[in-house]
């Protein structure tokens, strides 16, 4: 499960029951994360077909990276 929170944070819960918040604010506005300058893009985060976190068709981040 995934929920977007304020200030570029995600709440994640994995199938093993582990859950918590991830603060991605240090990435916002840098490199490919410049897409988040439009905050609605950040809020579009979803879990993809292979467990990765995706932001629409723009790009994805493997969950082991986060």
Tab-separated table of N, CA, C and O in Angstrom:
chain	number	residue	atom	x	y	z
A	1	UNK	N	0.847	-1.182	0.000
A	1	UNK	CA	0.000	0.000	0.000
A	1	UNK	C	0.888	1.239	0.000
A	1	UNK	O	2.001	1.207	0.516
A	2	UNK	N	0.409	2.281	-0.595
A	2	UNK	CA	1.159	3.528	-0.700
A	2	UNK	C	0.195	4.692	-0.574
A	2	UNK	O	-0.888	4.672	-1.160
A	3	UNK	N	0.602	5.691	0.200
A	3	UNK	CA	-0.126	6.967	0.278
A	3	UNK	C	0.889	8.083	0.182
A	3	UNK	O	1.971	7.995	0.759
A	4	UNK	N	0.537	9.133	-0.553
A	4	UNK	CA	1.393	10.319	-0.566
A	4	UNK	C	0.990	11.195	0.609
A	4	UNK	O	-0.183	11.302	0.953
A	5	UNK	N	1.994	11.794	1.221
A	5	UNK	CA	1.793	12.696	2.348
A	5	UNK	C	2.320	14.070	1.961
A	5	UNK	O	2.883	14.259	0.884
A	6	UNK	N	2.169	15.010	2.854
A	6	UNK	CA	2.683	16.364	2.582
A	6	UNK	C	4.203	16.380	2.583
A	6	UNK	O	4.843	15.500	3.137
A	7	UNK	N	4.749	17.400	1.980
A	7	UNK	CA	6.195	17.676	1.983
A	7	UNK	C	7.032	16.558	1.372
A	7	UNK	O	8.094	16.214	1.888
A	8	UNK	N	6.553	15.981	0.275
A	8	UNK	CA	7.291	14.961	-0.466
A	8	UNK	C	7.602	13.724	0.363
A	8	UNK	O	8.703	13.177	0.318
A	9	UNK	N	6.620	13.276	1.114
A	9	UNK	CA	6.762	12.045	1.894
A	9	UNK	C	5.790	10.996	1.377
A	9	UNK	O	4.710	11.320	0.888
A	10	UNK	N	6.209	9.740	1.489
A	10	UNK	CA	5.359	8.608	1.151
A	10	UNK	C	5.174	7.750	2.389
A	10	UNK	O	6.104	7.601	3.186
A	11	UNK	N	4.003	7.181	2.533
A	11	UNK	CA	3.767	6.143	3.530
A	11	UNK	C	3.643	4.841	2.762
A	11	UNK	O	2.909	4.754	1.775
A	12	UNK	N	4.403	3.830	3.191
A	12	UNK	CA	4.418	2.545	2.508
A	12	UNK	C	4.131	1.424	3.494
A	12	UNK	O	4.571	1.476	4.649
A	13	UNK	N	3.407	0.403	3.034
A	13	UNK	CA	3.235	-0.825	3.802
A	13	UNK	C	3.514	-1.984	2.862
A	13	UNK	O	2.940	-2.074	1.780
A	14	UNK	N	4.411	-2.853	3.289
A	14	UNK	CA	4.806	-4.003	2.484
A	14	UNK	C	4.006	-5.239	2.879
A	14	UNK	O	3.403	-5.291	3.954
A	15	UNK	N	4.054	-6.253	2.039
A	15	UNK	CA	3.263	-7.463	2.262
A	15	UNK	C	3.672	-8.204	3.530
A	15	UNK	O	2.880	-8.957	4.078
A	16	UNK	N	4.891	-7.972	4.027
A	16	UNK	CA	5.319	-8.632	5.259
A	16	UNK	C	4.873	-7.877	6.511
A	16	UNK	O	5.202	-8.255	7.625
A	17	UNK	N	4.126	-6.773	6.331
A	17	UNK	CA	3.615	-5.992	7.445
A	17	UNK	C	4.471	-4.798	7.824
A	17	UNK	O	4.042	-3.941	8.593
A	18	UNK	N	5.697	-4.719	7.309
A	18	UNK	CA	6.552	-3.558	7.582
A	18	UNK	C	5.910	-2.322	6.971
A	18	UNK	O	5.383	-2.371	5.861
A	19	UNK	N	5.937	-1.217	7.705
A	19	UNK	CA	5.365	0.023	7.196
A	19	UNK	C	6.103	1.210	7.770
A	19	UNK	O	6.786	1.103	8.790
A	20	UNK	N	5.990	2.338	7.098
A	20	UNK	CA	6.621	3.554	7.578
A	20	UNK	C	6.589	4.650	6.538
A	20	UNK	O	6.091	4.470	5.434
A	21	UNK	N	7.140	5.790	6.928
A	21	UNK	CA	7.207	6.957	6.058
A	21	UNK	C	8.606	7.082	5.472
A	21	UNK	O	9.597	6.773	6.133
A	22	UNK	N	8.643	7.554	4.229
A	22	UNK	CA	9.901	7.833	3.553
A	22	UNK	C	9.870	9.294	3.142
A	22	UNK	O	8.932	9.740	2.480
A	23	UNK	N	10.879	10.039	3.562
A	23	UNK	CA	10.980	11.460	3.236
A	23	UNK	C	11.845	11.613	1.993
A	23	UNK	O	13.046	11.336	2.022
A	24	UNK	N	11.232	12.047	0.901
A	24	UNK	CA	11.946	12.231	-0.356
A	24	UNK	C	12.189	13.708	-0.667
A	24	UNK	O	12.573	14.055	-1.783
A	25	UNK	N	11.993	14.566	0.310
A	25	UNK	CA	12.087	16.009	0.074
A	25	UNK	C	13.473	16.448	-0.383
A	25	UNK	O	13.593	17.432	-1.115
A	26	UNK	N	14.530	15.730	0.014
A	26	UNK	CA	15.874	16.118	-0.416
A	26	UNK	C	16.103	15.875	-1.914
A	26	UNK	O	17.030	16.408	-2.492
A	27	UNK	N	15.221	15.087	-2.535
A	27	UNK	CA	15.331	14.818	-3.978
A	27	UNK	C	14.519	15.801	-4.821
A	27	UNK	O	14.813	15.980	-6.006
A	28	UNK	N	13.518	16.405	-4.227
A	28	UNK	CA	12.598	17.284	-4.960
A	28	UNK	C	13.358	18.404	-5.667
A	28	UNK	O	14.233	19.037	-5.090
A	29	UNK	N	13.047	18.591	-6.938
A	29	UNK	CA	13.636	19.681	-7.710
A	29	UNK	C	14.995	19.371	-8.298
A	29	UNK	O	15.588	20.220	-8.947
A	30	UNK	N	15.497	18.149	-8.097
A	30	UNK	CA	16.831	17.787	-8.572
A	30	UNK	C	16.734	16.705	-9.644
A	30	UNK	O	16.040	15.715	-9.468
A	31	UNK	N	17.436	16.883	-10.736
A	31	UNK	CA	17.482	15.876	-11.805
A	31	UNK	C	16.096	15.485	-12.284
A	31	UNK	O	15.252	16.339	-12.534
A	32	UNK	N	15.846	14.164	-12.364
A	32	UNK	CA	14.544	13.688	-12.826
A	32	UNK	C	13.429	14.054	-11.853
A	32	UNK	O	12.262	14.087	-12.232
A	33	UNK	N	13.784	14.339	-10.619
A	33	UNK	CA	12.786	14.702	-9.612
A	33	UNK	C	12.263	16.121	-9.804
A	33	UNK	O	11.387	16.578	-9.095
A	34	UNK	N	12.804	16.833	-10.780
A	34	UNK	CA	12.286	18.152	-11.139
A	34	UNK	C	10.824	18.064	-11.578
A	34	UNK	O	10.087	19.034	-11.480
A	35	UNK	N	10.412	16.869	-12.016
A	35	UNK	CA	9.003	16.653	-12.372
A	35	UNK	C	8.081	16.984	-11.204
A	35	UNK	O	6.929	17.330	-11.401
A	36	UNK	N	8.602	16.857	-9.981
A	36	UNK	CA	7.780	17.129	-8.797
A	36	UNK	C	7.575	18.619	-8.560
A	36	UNK	O	6.871	18.993	-7.622
A	37	UNK	N	8.179	19.478	-9.383
A	37	UNK	CA	7.911	20.918	-9.246
A	37	UNK	C	6.407	21.163	-9.378
A	37	UNK	O	5.887	22.112	-8.794
A	38	UNK	N	5.753	20.322	-10.133
A	38	UNK	CA	4.287	20.297	-10.166
A	38	UNK	C	3.892	19.228	-9.150
A	38	UNK	O	3.973	18.031	-9.414
A	39	UNK	N	3.506	19.643	-7.943
A	39	UNK	CA	3.279	18.723	-6.832
A	39	UNK	C	2.248	17.646	-7.159
A	39	UNK	O	2.314	16.543	-6.627
A	40	UNK	N	1.336	17.931	-8.066
A	40	UNK	CA	0.348	16.912	-8.437
A	40	UNK	C	1.029	15.703	-9.079
A	40	UNK	O	0.518	14.582	-8.996
A	41	UNK	N	2.200	15.902	-9.696
A	41	UNK	CA	2.954	14.777	-10.243
A	41	UNK	C	3.435	13.876	-9.112
A	41	UNK	O	3.320	12.652	-9.183
A	42	UNK	N	3.960	14.463	-8.043
A	42	UNK	CA	4.377	13.660	-6.885
A	42	UNK	C	3.189	12.892	-6.315
A	42	UNK	O	3.294	11.710	-5.992
A	43	UNK	N	2.063	13.556	-6.225
A	43	UNK	CA	0.868	12.936	-5.654
A	43	UNK	C	0.312	11.803	-6.511
A	43	UNK	O	-0.514	11.032	-6.040
A	44	UNK	N	0.788	11.658	-7.732
A	44	UNK	CA	0.311	10.594	-8.614
A	44	UNK	C	1.039	9.268	-8.369
A	44	UNK	O	0.814	8.300	-9.090
A	45	UNK	N	1.897	9.198	-7.365
A	45	UNK	CA	2.670	7.987	-7.071
A	45	UNK	C	1.757	6.785	-6.858
A	45	UNK	O	0.714	6.879	-6.207
A	46	UNK	N	2.153	5.675	-7.433
A	46	UNK	CA	1.419	4.414	-7.315
A	46	UNK	C	2.417	3.264	-7.255
A	46	UNK	O	3.564	3.415	-7.655
A	47	UNK	N	1.958	2.113	-6.796
A	47	UNK	CA	2.775	0.901	-6.823
A	47	UNK	C	2.565	0.239	-8.177
A	47	UNK	O	1.428	0.007	-8.592
A	48	UNK	N	3.657	-0.023	-8.871
A	48	UNK	CA	3.592	-0.615	-10.199
A	48	UNK	C	3.440	-2.125	-10.175
A	48	UNK	O	3.417	-2.762	-9.119
A	49	UNK	N	3.384	-2.668	-11.337
A	49	UNK	CA	3.156	-4.099	-11.558
A	49	UNK	C	4.199	-4.991	-10.878
A	49	UNK	O	3.912	-6.103	-10.470
A	50	UNK	N	5.424	-4.499	-10.753
A	50	UNK	CA	6.515	-5.298	-10.186
A	50	UNK	C	6.939	-4.800	-8.807
A	50	UNK	O	8.051	-5.091	-8.369
A	51	UNK	N	6.096	-4.028	-8.135
A	51	UNK	CA	6.391	-3.537	-6.801
A	51	UNK	C	7.160	-2.230	-6.763
A	51	UNK	O	7.457	-1.711	-5.691
A	52	UNK	N	7.460	-1.678	-7.912
A	52	UNK	CA	8.166	-0.401	-7.975
A	52	UNK	C	7.194	0.745	-7.713
A	52	UNK	O	5.991	0.586	-7.841
A	53	UNK	N	7.735	1.891	-7.338
A	53	UNK	CA	6.917	3.096	-7.168
A	53	UNK	C	6.983	3.863	-8.474
A	53	UNK	O	8.074	4.150	-8.975
A	54	UNK	N	5.830	4.156	-9.054
A	54	UNK	CA	5.787	4.840	-10.343
A	54	UNK	C	5.093	6.189	-10.208
A	54	UNK	O	4.269	6.392	-9.331
A	55	UNK	N	5.452	7.067	-11.105
A	55	UNK	CA	4.803	8.372	-11.236
A	55	UNK	C	4.289	8.462	-12.657
A	55	UNK	O	4.935	9.024	-13.535
A	56	UNK	N	3.159	7.842	-12.888
A	56	UNK	CA	2.564	7.821	-14.220
A	56	UNK	C	3.471	7.112	-15.200
A	56	UNK	O	4.166	6.164	-14.855
A	57	UNK	N	3.484	7.595	-16.417
A	57	UNK	CA	4.345	7.015	-17.440
A	57	UNK	C	5.732	7.652	-17.428
A	57	UNK	O	6.595	7.279	-18.214
A	58	UNK	N	5.927	8.617	-16.531
A	58	UNK	CA	7.176	9.379	-16.529
A	58	UNK	C	8.373	8.513	-16.139
A	58	UNK	O	9.366	8.464	-16.841
A	59	UNK	N	8.306	7.818	-15.002
A	59	UNK	CA	9.416	7.005	-14.535
A	59	UNK	C	9.041	6.255	-13.274
A	59	UNK	O	7.990	6.474	-12.694
A	60	UNK	N	9.947	5.381	-12.853
A	60	UNK	CA	9.685	4.539	-11.686
A	60	UNK	C	10.973	4.395	-10.864
A	60	UNK	O	12.057	4.554	-11.362
A	61	UNK	N	10.798	4.065	-9.577
A	61	UNK	CA	11.908	3.810	-8.676
A	61	UNK	C	11.668	2.458	-8.034
A	61	UNK	O	10.585	2.192	-7.511
A	62	UNK	N	12.678	1.598	-8.085
A	62	UNK	CA	12.537	0.282	-7.453
A	62	UNK	C	12.394	0.469	-5.947
A	62	UNK	O	13.068	1.311	-5.354
A	63	UNK	N	11.553	-0.346	-5.325
A	63	UNK	CA	11.307	-0.186	-3.892
A	63	UNK	C	12.546	-0.467	-3.059
A	63	UNK	O	12.696	0.078	-1.988
A	64	UNK	N	13.481	-1.249	-3.540
A	64	UNK	CA	14.702	-1.507	-2.763
A	64	UNK	C	15.603	-0.285	-2.709
A	64	UNK	O	16.450	-0.170	-1.839
A	65	UNK	N	15.431	0.650	-3.648
A	65	UNK	CA	16.205	1.886	-3.640
A	65	UNK	C	15.737	2.796	-2.517
A	65	UNK	O	16.516	3.459	-1.861
A	66	UNK	N	14.426	2.799	-2.280
A	66	UNK	CA	13.861	3.652	-1.244
A	66	UNK	C	13.994	2.959	0.079
A	66	UNK	O	14.353	3.457	1.059
